Amino acid sequence: MALAQESPDAQLPGLMCHTVGGYRLSDVRVVAAFDVDAAKVGRPLAEAFTAPSVSATKFTQLGIDRDSPVLPAPLLDGLDGPLGTLVETSAAALETTSESVAKALVDHEVHVLVITLPTGASQAIRMFAQAAIAAGVTVVNATPEKLARDEDLRRRFADAGAVLLGDDLRSHVGATSLHTTLIELLISRGLVPTSTYQLNVGGNTDFLNLADASRSASKFDSKANALRAAGLTDVAGAAGPTGYIGHLADTKVCFANIKATSVLGSELEIDVKLTVEDSPNAAGVIANAVRAGQTAVDRGLSGSVDDASALLFKSPPHGLPESEARASFLNFAS
Ligand SMILES: NC(=O)c1ccc[n+]([C@@H]2O[C@H](COP(=O)([O-])OP(=O)(O)OC[C@H]3O[C@@H](n4cnc5c(N)ncnc54)[C@H](O)[C@@H]3O)[C@@H](O)[C@H]2O)c1
């Protein structure tokens, strides 16, 4: 993504911050994307949305140049597991190197790179982080891969004068936000949570990939981090992706249960179901994260930025309860 001054955009539903560090959404330009999918690579980004593997149904053309290309990236472990049965690898991706990714970042004058690779594709995700360091580009890590929590990587981003925000995007009003907000409510009223679980099913390629246990381990860890930051310690808990149901497509369904002890030892139990469109639920947070990354650079910051991270990610270097994270982000964004 690159940043350019354009006309003010209207107030959009669900977009928490009209401006972040003075940047409107219309200041963000998507100048290029990388992929390995033969149905996307080599096409203009605005057309690649029609690839058969894409189940999202709502797209913005805001900030996407007509000729923004989808460039090839090295495959590495990107399509390991079930994804490899659905997505055909582009021939160009098999010949691409991390050096060409770094060069493309420079040639397209990218300021902020958003990593949205499949969970568990550690080699490919880390390759993008290395390319960003080489190009001095700020990264938003939407995946649960430990990048912002890796002290050595944070230092290398700082040495390159770039910012590293992550890890694992916290969807706008998603399973994690709802679950941690309810836990925070109970704890704030003096109740003692005794057990909890969070089940999630969906039918897009993210859920297909997460159906493979070797790919989903980091997602379970990341959701556990978010519950700990909300104040849950020494409590029986489980949270993670629990199934791929193809006909749900981009619909994600979450069931969360919390039990707690209240006044005079009385028991309280909450059961909630949340149904959302998965992709747009991430888009609003990415819109904030991209502008936060550039704002941090404008302010002379580098490496990880705690004030910008705790609200936007499930596993930031330093997690906070939702209300503290929100106050910290809004203060940073103003
Ligand atoms: N609501 C959300 O969408 C959401 C929320 C929080 C976190 N995340 C995380 O963001 C990540 C992406 O999720 P998604 O729903 O966009 O997944 P997705 O399956 O829609 O997209 C992954 C993309 O990566 C591409 N890819 C695979 N290997 C690659 C490589 N080597 N180089 C470049 N591209 C490659 C795939 O072809 C695909 O286009 C996941 O880690 C997910 O857990 C998503």
mmCIF file of C-alpha atoms and ligand atoms in Angstrom:
data_model
loop_
_atom_site.group_PDB
_atom_site.id
_atom_site.type_symbol
_atom_site.label_atom_id
_atom_site.label_comp_id
_atom_site.label_asym_id
_atom_site.label_seq_id
_atom_site.Cartn_x
_atom_site.Cartn_y
_atom_site.Cartn_z
ATOM 1 C CA MET A 1 0.000 0.000 0.000
ATOM 2 C CA ALA A 2 1.112 3.559 -0.579
ATOM 3 C CA LEU A 3 -0.360 6.767 0.710
ATOM 4 C CA ALA A 4 -1.694 9.633 -1.372
ATOM 5 C CA GLN A 5 -3.833 12.658 -0.580
ATOM 6 C CA GLU A 6 -7.343 12.407 -2.060
ATOM 7 C CA SER A 7 -10.784 13.834 -1.396
ATOM 8 C CA PRO A 8 -12.408 13.194 2.018
ATOM 9 C CA ASP A 9 -14.472 9.993 2.252
ATOM 10 C CA ALA A 10 -17.877 9.721 3.815
ATOM 11 C CA GLN A 11 -18.404 8.234 7.271
ATOM 12 C CA LEU A 12 -18.571 4.482 6.612
ATOM 13 C CA PRO A 13 -20.496 2.049 8.878
ATOM 14 C CA GLY A 14 -18.161 -0.079 11.001
ATOM 15 C CA LEU A 15 -15.083 2.043 10.360
ATOM 16 C CA MET A 16 -14.103 2.937 13.936
ATOM 17 C CA CYS A 17 -11.737 5.791 13.084
ATOM 18 C CA HIS A 18 -12.545 8.332 10.381
ATOM 19 C CA THR A 19 -8.924 9.467 10.614
ATOM 20 C CA VAL A 20 -5.817 7.816 12.053
ATOM 21 C CA GLY A 21 -2.879 10.165 12.543
ATOM 22 C CA GLY A 22 -4.671 12.573 10.194
ATOM 23 C CA TYR A 23 -5.030 9.967 7.411
ATOM 24 C CA ARG A 24 -8.477 9.329 5.951
ATOM 25 C CA LEU A 25 -9.286 5.999 4.327
ATOM 26 C CA SER A 26 -9.207 7.764 0.973
ATOM 27 C CA ASP A 27 -5.534 8.548 1.587
ATOM 28 C CA VAL A 28 -4.691 4.828 1.278
ATOM 29 C CA ARG A 29 -3.805 3.512 -2.185
ATOM 30 C CA VAL A 30 -3.376 -0.187 -2.877
ATOM 31 C CA VAL A 31 -0.502 -0.103 -5.361
ATOM 32 C CA ALA A 32 0.228 -3.854 -5.725
ATOM 33 C CA ALA A 33 -0.491 -7.288 -4.256
ATOM 34 C CA PHE A 34 1.484 -10.539 -4.165
ATOM 35 C CA ASP A 35 0.047 -14.025 -4.565
ATOM 36 C CA VAL A 36 0.825 -17.507 -5.876
ATOM 37 C CA ASP A 37 -2.668 -18.400 -7.169
ATOM 38 C CA ALA A 38 -2.589 -18.896 -10.974
ATOM 39 C CA ALA A 39 -6.066 -17.323 -11.169
ATOM 40 C CA LYS A 40 -4.768 -14.074 -9.596
ATOM 41 C CA VAL A 41 -1.085 -13.588 -10.539
ATOM 42 C CA GLY A 42 -0.524 -11.377 -13.598
ATOM 43 C CA ARG A 43 -4.044 -9.872 -13.482
ATOM 44 C CA PRO A 44 -5.038 -6.382 -12.319
ATOM 45 C CA LEU A 45 -5.929 -6.582 -8.610
ATOM 46 C CA ALA A 46 -9.445 -5.275 -9.291
ATOM 47 C CA GLU A 47 -10.081 -8.369 -11.498
ATOM 48 C CA ALA A 48 -8.339 -10.947 -9.268
ATOM 49 C CA PHE A 49 -11.277 -10.760 -6.825
ATOM 50 C CA THR A 50 -13.172 -13.035 -9.244
ATOM 51 C CA ALA A 51 -10.724 -15.973 -8.779
ATOM 52 C CA PRO A 52 -12.609 -19.215 -7.955
ATOM 53 C CA SER A 53 -10.924 -19.532 -4.533
ATOM 54 C CA VAL A 54 -12.306 -16.147 -3.374
ATOM 55 C CA SER A 55 -15.511 -16.475 -1.331
ATOM 56 C CA ALA A 56 -15.725 -12.848 -0.169
ATOM 57 C CA THR A 57 -18.647 -11.044 -1.794
ATOM 58 C CA LYS A 58 -18.093 -7.411 -0.820
ATOM 59 C CA PHE A 59 -15.200 -5.367 -2.220
ATOM 60 C CA THR A 60 -14.138 -1.762 -2.105
ATOM 61 C CA GLN A 61 -12.662 -0.086 -5.145
ATOM 62 C CA LEU A 62 -11.566 2.740 -2.818
ATOM 63 C CA GLY A 63 -7.869 3.379 -3.332
ATOM 64 C CA ILE A 64 -7.334 0.511 -5.800
ATOM 65 C CA ASP A 65 -5.692 1.799 -8.969
ATOM 66 C CA ARG A 66 -7.160 0.326 -12.155
ATOM 67 C CA ASP A 67 -3.753 -1.045 -13.103
ATOM 68 C CA SER A 68 -2.513 -2.197 -9.635
ATOM 69 C CA PRO A 69 -1.006 -5.610 -10.429
ATOM 70 C CA VAL A 70 -1.013 -8.953 -8.621
ATOM 71 C CA LEU A 71 2.678 -9.911 -8.629
ATOM 72 C CA PRO A 72 4.093 -13.423 -8.142
ATOM 73 C CA ALA A 73 5.625 -14.391 -4.776
ATOM 74 C CA PRO A 74 7.804 -17.394 -3.914
ATOM 75 C CA LEU A 75 5.529 -20.342 -3.045
ATOM 76 C CA LEU A 76 7.578 -21.915 -0.199
ATOM 77 C CA ASP A 77 5.052 -23.486 2.242
ATOM 78 C CA GLY A 78 2.200 -21.121 1.251
ATOM 79 C CA LEU A 79 -0.187 -23.781 -0.057
ATOM 80 C CA ASP A 80 0.830 -26.754 2.096
ATOM 81 C CA GLY A 81 -2.103 -28.793 3.395
ATOM 82 C CA PRO A 82 -5.685 -28.698 2.015
ATOM 83 C CA LEU A 83 -5.210 -25.354 0.195
ATOM 84 C CA GLY A 84 -2.960 -27.125 -2.316
ATOM 85 C CA THR A 85 -5.959 -29.155 -3.518
ATOM 86 C CA LEU A 86 -8.006 -26.007 -4.259
ATOM 87 C CA VAL A 87 -5.490 -23.460 -5.543
ATOM 88 C CA GLU A 88 -3.393 -23.946 -8.678
ATOM 89 C CA THR A 89 0.114 -22.508 -8.313
ATOM 90 C CA SER A 90 1.163 -19.878 -10.851
ATOM 91 C CA ALA A 91 4.236 -20.859 -12.921
ATOM 92 C CA ALA A 92 5.688 -17.376 -12.272
ATOM 93 C CA ALA A 93 5.511 -17.986 -8.504
ATOM 94 C CA LEU A 94 7.774 -21.015 -8.864
ATOM 95 C CA GLU A 95 10.507 -18.830 -10.407
ATOM 96 C CA THR A 96 10.241 -15.826 -8.050
ATOM 97 C CA THR A 97 12.758 -15.003 -5.297
ATOM 98 C CA SER A 98 12.591 -12.989 -2.085
ATOM 99 C CA GLU A 99 14.979 -10.485 -3.745
ATOM 100 C CA SER A 100 12.380 -9.822 -6.449
ATOM 101 C CA VAL A 101 9.744 -9.233 -3.747
ATOM 102 C CA ALA A 102 12.040 -6.673 -2.044
ATOM 103 C CA LYS A 103 12.719 -5.001 -5.414
ATOM 104 C CA ALA A 104 8.982 -4.852 -6.214
ATOM 105 C CA LEU A 105 8.326 -3.171 -2.840
ATOM 106 C CA VAL A 106 10.871 -0.481 -3.744
ATOM 107 C CA ASP A 107 9.759 -0.132 -7.391
ATOM 108 C CA HIS A 108 6.098 0.318 -6.393
ATOM 109 C CA GLU A 109 7.079 2.778 -3.634
ATOM 110 C CA VAL A 110 5.259 0.718 -1.002
ATOM 111 C CA HIS A 111 5.066 2.285 2.457
ATOM 112 C CA VAL A 112 3.118 -0.445 4.282
ATOM 113 C CA LEU A 113 2.966 -4.185 3.487
ATOM 114 C CA VAL A 114 0.037 -6.183 4.913
ATOM 115 C CA ILE A 115 0.836 -9.897 5.319
ATOM 116 C CA THR A 116 -2.348 -11.964 4.919
ATOM 117 C CA LEU A 117 -0.831 -15.341 4.079
ATOM 118 C CA PRO A 118 -2.383 -18.603 5.262
ATOM 119 C CA THR A 119 -1.894 -19.404 8.948
ATOM 120 C CA GLY A 120 1.024 -21.791 9.467
ATOM 121 C CA ALA A 121 2.875 -20.803 6.257
ATOM 122 C CA SER A 122 5.875 -19.823 8.399
ATOM 123 C CA GLN A 123 8.549 -19.862 5.691
ATOM 124 C CA ALA A 124 6.541 -17.727 3.265
ATOM 125 C CA ILE A 125 5.422 -15.264 5.967
ATOM 126 C CA ARG A 126 9.002 -14.849 7.247
ATOM 127 C CA MET A 127 10.241 -14.396 3.681
ATOM 128 C CA PHE A 128 7.903 -11.369 3.330
ATOM 129 C CA ALA A 129 9.203 -9.962 6.640
ATOM 130 C CA GLN A 130 12.823 -10.285 5.388
ATOM 131 C CA ALA A 131 11.919 -8.639 2.053
ATOM 132 C CA ALA A 132 10.243 -5.754 3.931
ATOM 133 C CA ILE A 133 13.354 -5.254 6.079
ATOM 134 C CA ALA A 134 15.532 -5.217 2.938
ATOM 135 C CA ALA A 135 13.224 -2.599 1.380
ATOM 136 C CA GLY A 136 12.759 -0.572 4.610
ATOM 137 C CA VAL A 137 8.979 -1.129 4.444
ATOM 138 C CA THR A 138 6.584 -1.179 7.415
ATOM 139 C CA VAL A 139 4.669 -4.435 8.002
ATOM 140 C CA VAL A 140 1.209 -5.223 9.342
ATOM 141 C CA ASN A 141 1.208 -8.940 10.215
ATOM 142 C CA ALA A 142 -2.398 -10.176 10.038
ATOM 143 C CA THR A 143 -1.301 -13.789 10.600
ATOM 144 C CA PRO A 144 -0.625 -15.534 13.941
ATOM 145 C CA GLU A 145 3.022 -16.125 12.972
ATOM 146 C CA LYS A 146 5.316 -14.709 15.700
ATOM 147 C CA LEU A 147 6.796 -11.644 13.989
ATOM 148 C CA ALA A 148 6.034 -8.680 16.284
ATOM 149 C CA ARG A 149 6.685 -11.006 19.247
ATOM 150 C CA ASP A 150 10.141 -11.905 17.865
ATOM 151 C CA GLU A 151 12.647 -9.598 19.598
ATOM 152 C CA ASP A 152 15.313 -10.081 16.933
ATOM 153 C CA LEU A 153 12.888 -9.193 14.110
ATOM 154 C CA ARG A 154 11.636 -6.130 16.009
ATOM 155 C CA ARG A 155 15.240 -4.925 16.326
ATOM 156 C CA ARG A 156 15.914 -5.515 12.614
ATOM 157 C CA PHE A 157 12.799 -3.549 11.628
ATOM 158 C CA ALA A 158 13.909 -0.754 13.954
ATOM 159 C CA ASP A 159 17.403 -0.782 12.371
ATOM 160 C CA ALA A 160 15.727 -0.470 8.938
ATOM 161 C CA GLY A 161 13.693 2.542 10.185
ATOM 162 C CA ALA A 162 10.470 0.592 9.656
ATOM 163 C CA VAL A 163 7.552 -0.342 11.934
ATOM 164 C CA LEU A 164 6.330 -3.894 12.635
ATOM 165 C CA LEU A 165 2.713 -4.235 13.824
ATOM 166 C CA GLY A 166 1.213 -7.639 14.790
ATOM 167 C CA ASP A 167 0.510 -10.403 15.402
ATOM 168 C CA ASP A 168 -2.795 -11.942 14.229
ATOM 169 C CA LEU A 169 -5.434 -9.426 13.305
ATOM 170 C CA ARG A 170 -8.271 -9.053 15.818
ATOM 171 C CA SER A 171 -11.407 -8.814 13.652
ATOM 172 C CA HIS A 172 -13.530 -5.714 14.232
ATOM 173 C CA VAL A 173 -16.462 -7.300 16.092
ATOM 174 C CA GLY A 174 -15.370 -10.917 15.900
ATOM 175 C CA ALA A 175 -15.175 -13.936 18.165
ATOM 176 C CA THR A 176 -12.161 -12.651 20.098
ATOM 177 C CA SER A 177 -13.530 -9.129 20.675
ATOM 178 C CA LEU A 178 -16.916 -10.435 21.816
ATOM 179 C CA HIS A 179 -15.427 -13.164 24.027
ATOM 180 C CA THR A 180 -12.826 -10.938 25.713
ATOM 181 C CA THR A 181 -15.341 -8.101 26.208
ATOM 182 C CA LEU A 182 -17.729 -10.467 28.044
ATOM 183 C CA ILE A 183 -14.883 -11.812 30.203
ATOM 184 C CA GLU A 184 -13.793 -8.271 31.023
ATOM 185 C CA LEU A 185 -17.393 -7.391 31.965
ATOM 186 C CA LEU A 186 -17.628 -10.330 34.388
ATOM 187 C CA ILE A 187 -14.233 -9.616 35.975
ATOM 188 C CA SER A 188 -15.050 -5.892 36.303
ATOM 189 C CA ARG A 189 -18.195 -6.868 38.325
ATOM 190 C CA GLY A 190 -16.121 -9.054 40.649
ATOM 191 C CA LEU A 191 -17.225 -12.408 39.215
ATOM 192 C CA VAL A 192 -14.678 -15.230 38.925
ATOM 193 C CA PRO A 193 -14.687 -17.011 35.537
ATOM 194 C CA THR A 194 -14.286 -20.762 36.047
ATOM 195 C CA SER A 195 -14.305 -22.145 32.488
ATOM 196 C CA THR A 196 -14.813 -21.045 28.908
ATOM 197 C CA TYR A 197 -14.710 -22.196 25.309
ATOM 198 C CA GLN A 198 -15.033 -20.577 21.894
ATOM 199 C CA LEU A 199 -15.933 -22.657 18.801
ATOM 200 C CA ASN A 200 -15.609 -21.242 15.284
ATOM 201 C CA VAL A 201 -16.734 -22.638 11.937
ATOM 202 C CA GLY A 202 -16.631 -21.184 8.426
ATOM 203 C CA GLY A 203 -16.372 -22.088 4.775
ATOM 204 C CA ASN A 204 -13.694 -19.841 3.214
ATOM 205 C CA THR A 205 -10.075 -20.740 2.361
ATOM 206 C CA ASP A 206 -8.901 -19.525 5.801
ATOM 207 C CA PHE A 207 -11.107 -22.186 7.448
ATOM 208 C CA LEU A 208 -10.095 -24.818 4.870
ATOM 209 C CA ASN A 209 -6.439 -24.199 5.734
ATOM 210 C CA LEU A 210 -7.147 -24.160 9.484
ATOM 211 C CA ALA A 211 -8.857 -27.572 9.247
ATOM 212 C CA ASP A 212 -5.318 -29.014 9.063
ATOM 213 C CA ALA A 213 -3.979 -29.382 12.617
ATOM 214 C CA SER A 214 -0.390 -28.757 11.475
ATOM 215 C CA ARG A 215 -1.497 -25.310 10.170
ATOM 216 C CA SER A 216 -3.833 -24.212 12.984
ATOM 217 C CA ALA A 217 -1.546 -24.572 16.051
ATOM 218 C CA SER A 218 -0.475 -20.898 16.031
ATOM 219 C CA LYS A 219 -4.137 -19.761 15.803
ATOM 220 C CA PHE A 220 -5.042 -21.706 18.982
ATOM 221 C CA ASP A 221 -1.999 -20.170 20.766
ATOM 222 C CA SER A 222 -2.960 -16.702 19.585
ATOM 223 C CA LYS A 223 -6.563 -16.941 20.780
ATOM 224 C CA ALA A 224 -5.284 -18.198 24.163
ATOM 225 C CA ASN A 225 -3.029 -15.117 24.358
ATOM 226 C CA ALA A 226 -6.063 -12.859 23.832
ATOM 227 C CA LEU A 227 -8.009 -14.597 26.622
ATOM 228 C CA ARG A 228 -5.016 -14.233 28.985
ATOM 229 C CA ALA A 229 -4.744 -10.509 28.171
ATOM 230 C CA ALA A 230 -8.441 -10.166 29.077
ATOM 231 C CA GLY A 231 -7.586 -11.436 32.569
ATOM 232 C CA LEU A 232 -8.165 -15.206 32.303
ATOM 233 C CA THR A 233 -5.448 -17.092 34.132
ATOM 234 C CA ASP A 234 -5.595 -20.623 35.578
ATOM 235 C CA VAL A 235 -9.046 -21.148 34.045
ATOM 236 C CA ALA A 236 -10.031 -24.168 31.951
ATOM 237 C CA GLY A 237 -10.350 -22.645 28.484
ATOM 238 C CA ALA A 238 -10.232 -23.512 24.800
ATOM 239 C CA ALA A 239 -10.630 -21.260 21.762
ATOM 240 C CA GLY A 240 -9.904 -21.818 18.116
ATOM 241 C CA PRO A 241 -11.081 -22.796 14.647
ATOM 242 C CA THR A 242 -13.181 -25.943 15.019
ATOM 243 C CA GLY A 243 -14.342 -26.846 11.549
ATOM 244 C CA TYR A 244 -14.584 -26.192 7.810
ATOM 245 C CA ILE A 245 -18.165 -26.197 6.464
ATOM 246 C CA GLY A 246 -17.910 -25.408 2.749
ATOM 247 C CA HIS A 247 -21.459 -24.115 2.183
ATOM 248 C CA LEU A 248 -20.942 -21.376 4.791
ATOM 249 C CA ALA A 249 -18.478 -19.737 2.346
ATOM 250 C CA ASP A 250 -17.446 -16.352 3.849
ATOM 251 C CA THR A 251 -19.914 -16.645 6.750
ATOM 252 C CA LYS A 252 -18.217 -17.335 10.071
ATOM 253 C CA VAL A 253 -20.169 -18.623 13.062
ATOM 254 C CA CYS A 254 -18.811 -18.440 16.612
ATOM 255 C CA PHE A 255 -20.296 -20.103 19.712
ATOM 256 C CA ALA A 256 -18.831 -18.959 23.015
ATOM 257 C CA ASN A 257 -19.588 -20.240 26.509
ATOM 258 C CA ILE A 258 -18.424 -18.744 29.811
ATOM 259 C CA LYS A 259 -19.130 -20.020 33.323
ATOM 260 C CA ALA A 260 -18.401 -17.879 36.369
ATOM 261 C CA THR A 261 -18.942 -17.814 40.107
ATOM 262 C CA SER A 262 -20.925 -14.846 41.476
ATOM 263 C CA VAL A 263 -22.402 -13.560 44.758
ATOM 264 C CA LEU A 264 -22.751 -16.207 47.548
ATOM 265 C CA GLY A 265 -21.216 -18.808 45.256
ATOM 266 C CA SER A 266 -24.079 -18.551 42.758
ATOM 267 C CA GLU A 267 -23.304 -19.742 39.238
ATOM 268 C CA LEU A 268 -23.624 -17.688 36.049
ATOM 269 C CA GLU A 269 -23.411 -19.065 32.525
ATOM 270 C CA ILE A 270 -23.332 -17.169 29.211
ATOM 271 C CA ASP A 271 -23.888 -18.772 25.797
ATOM 272 C CA VAL A 272 -23.595 -16.539 22.740
ATOM 273 C CA LYS A 273 -23.672 -17.104 19.007
ATOM 274 C CA LEU A 274 -22.126 -14.576 16.618
ATOM 275 C CA THR A 275 -22.575 -14.754 12.836
ATOM 276 C CA VAL A 276 -20.458 -12.436 10.689
ATOM 277 C CA GLU A 277 -19.095 -12.042 7.186
ATOM 278 C CA ASP A 278 -15.491 -12.909 7.836
ATOM 279 C CA SER A 279 -13.648 -10.858 5.208
ATOM 280 C CA PRO A 280 -15.255 -7.407 5.713
ATOM 281 C CA ASN A 281 -14.829 -7.933 9.474
ATOM 282 C CA ALA A 282 -11.050 -7.869 8.906
ATOM 283 C CA ALA A 283 -11.064 -5.074 6.320
ATOM 284 C CA GLY A 284 -11.952 -2.284 8.759
ATOM 285 C CA VAL A 285 -9.154 -3.318 11.121
ATOM 286 C CA ILE A 286 -6.623 -3.481 8.271
ATOM 287 C CA ALA A 287 -7.745 0.022 7.258
ATOM 288 C CA ASN A 288 -6.844 1.205 10.765
ATOM 289 C CA ALA A 289 -3.602 -0.807 10.975
ATOM 290 C CA VAL A 290 -2.219 0.493 7.659
ATOM 291 C CA ARG A 291 -2.824 4.095 8.698
ATOM 292 C CA ALA A 292 -1.414 3.414 12.187
ATOM 293 C CA GLY A 293 1.776 1.961 10.684
ATOM 294 C CA GLN A 294 2.335 5.021 8.492
ATOM 295 C CA THR A 295 1.455 7.356 11.384
ATOM 296 C CA ALA A 296 4.087 5.673 13.554
ATOM 297 C CA VAL A 297 6.712 6.163 10.823
ATOM 298 C CA ASP A 298 5.667 9.837 10.454
ATOM 299 C CA ARG A 299 6.234 10.256 14.198
ATOM 300 C CA GLY A 300 9.772 8.860 13.954
ATOM 301 C CA LEU A 301 8.896 5.521 15.584
ATOM 302 C CA SER A 302 10.299 2.174 14.463
ATOM 303 C CA GLY A 303 10.135 -1.483 15.511
ATOM 304 C CA SER A 304 6.951 -2.452 17.344
ATOM 305 C CA VAL A 305 4.509 0.198 18.639
ATOM 306 C CA ASP A 306 2.530 -0.951 21.676
ATOM 307 C CA ASP A 307 -0.044 1.880 21.591
ATOM 308 C CA ALA A 308 -1.097 0.920 18.066
ATOM 309 C CA SER A 309 -1.006 -2.862 18.520
ATOM 310 C CA ALA A 310 -2.994 -3.969 21.564
ATOM 311 C CA LEU A 311 -6.426 -3.195 20.058
ATOM 312 C CA LEU A 312 -5.728 -4.309 16.495
ATOM 313 C CA PHE A 313 -4.156 -7.717 17.146
ATOM 314 C CA LYS A 314 -4.887 -10.856 19.165
ATOM 315 C CA SER A 315 -1.226 -11.431 20.028
ATOM 316 C CA PRO A 316 0.629 -8.119 20.298
ATOM 317 C CA PRO A 317 3.971 -8.051 22.148
ATOM 318 C CA HIS A 318 2.086 -6.660 25.171
ATOM 319 C CA GLY A 319 -1.602 -7.562 25.389
ATOM 320 C CA LEU A 320 -4.172 -5.453 27.271
ATOM 321 C CA PRO A 321 -7.843 -5.837 28.247
ATOM 322 C CA GLU A 322 -10.112 -4.557 25.435
ATOM 323 C CA SER A 323 -11.104 -1.275 27.174
ATOM 324 C CA GLU A 324 -7.476 -0.297 27.905
ATOM 325 C CA ALA A 325 -6.390 -1.308 24.407
ATOM 326 C CA ARG A 326 -9.164 0.817 22.860
ATOM 327 C CA ALA A 327 -8.266 3.889 24.928
ATOM 328 C CA SER A 328 -4.601 3.467 24.040
ATOM 329 C CA PHE A 329 -5.315 3.136 20.292
ATOM 330 C CA LEU A 330 -7.743 6.077 20.158
ATOM 331 C CA ASN A 331 -5.163 8.230 21.921
ATOM 332 C CA PHE A 332 -2.516 7.141 19.377
ATOM 333 C CA ALA A 333 -4.871 7.715 16.427
ATOM 334 C CA SER A 334 -5.911 11.248 17.456
HETATM 335 N N1 LIG B 1 -11.364 -12.135 9.266
HETATM 336 C C1 LIG B 1 -10.196 -12.416 8.663
HETATM 337 O O1 LIG B 1 -10.118 -12.506 7.440
HETATM 338 C C2 LIG B 1 -8.962 -12.609 9.528
HETATM 339 C C3 LIG B 1 -8.992 -12.188 10.859
HETATM 340 C C4 LIG B 1 -7.870 -12.371 11.648
HETATM 341 C C5 LIG B 1 -6.726 -12.963 11.124
HETATM 342 N N2 LIG B 1 -6.725 -13.387 9.823
HETATM 343 C C6 LIG B 1 -5.524 -14.057 9.338
HETATM 344 O O2 LIG B 1 -5.083 -13.463 8.115
HETATM 345 C C7 LIG B 1 -4.499 -14.480 7.305
HETATM 346 C C8 LIG B 1 -5.159 -14.468 5.935
HETATM 347 O O3 LIG B 1 -6.529 -14.799 6.071
HETATM 348 P P1 LIG B 1 -7.468 -14.761 4.791
HETATM 349 O O4 LIG B 1 -8.842 -15.037 5.243
HETATM 350 O O5 LIG B 1 -7.188 -13.526 3.998
HETATM 351 O O6 LIG B 1 -6.899 -16.050 3.992
HETATM 352 P P2 LIG B 1 -7.100 -16.391 2.448
HETATM 353 O O7 LIG B 1 -7.001 -17.879 2.353
HETATM 354 O O8 LIG B 1 -8.314 -15.718 1.919
HETATM 355 O O9 LIG B 1 -5.860 -15.693 1.741
HETATM 356 C C9 LIG B 1 -4.553 -16.213 1.781
HETATM 357 C C10 LIG B 1 -3.884 -15.801 0.479
HETATM 358 O O10 LIG B 1 -2.485 -16.102 0.552
HETATM 359 C C11 LIG B 1 -2.107 -16.573 -0.737
HETATM 360 N N3 LIG B 1 -0.799 -17.237 -0.620
HETATM 361 C C12 LIG B 1 -0.494 -18.506 -0.288
HETATM 362 N N4 LIG B 1 0.855 -18.687 -0.305
HETATM 363 C C13 LIG B 1 1.405 -17.498 -0.661
HETATM 364 C C14 LIG B 1 2.744 -17.066 -0.857
HETATM 365 N N5 LIG B 1 3.798 -17.898 -0.704
HETATM 366 N N6 LIG B 1 2.953 -15.783 -1.216
HETATM 367 C C15 LIG B 1 1.896 -14.927 -1.403
HETATM 368 N N7 LIG B 1 0.599 -15.277 -1.237
HETATM 369 C C16 LIG B 1 0.363 -16.558 -0.861
HETATM 370 C C17 LIG B 1 -3.274 -17.472 -1.138
HETATM 371 O O11 LIG B 1 -3.253 -17.799 -2.516
HETATM 372 C C18 LIG B 1 -4.445 -16.570 -0.739
HETATM 373 O O12 LIG B 1 -4.756 -15.632 -1.755
HETATM 374 C C19 LIG B 1 -4.645 -15.798 8.050
HETATM 375 O O13 LIG B 1 -3.473 -16.057 8.779
HETATM 376 C C20 LIG B 1 -5.796 -15.503 8.976
HETATM 377 O O14 LIG B 1 -5.811 -16.342 10.124
HETATM 378 C C21 LIG B 1 -7.805 -13.197 9.005
#
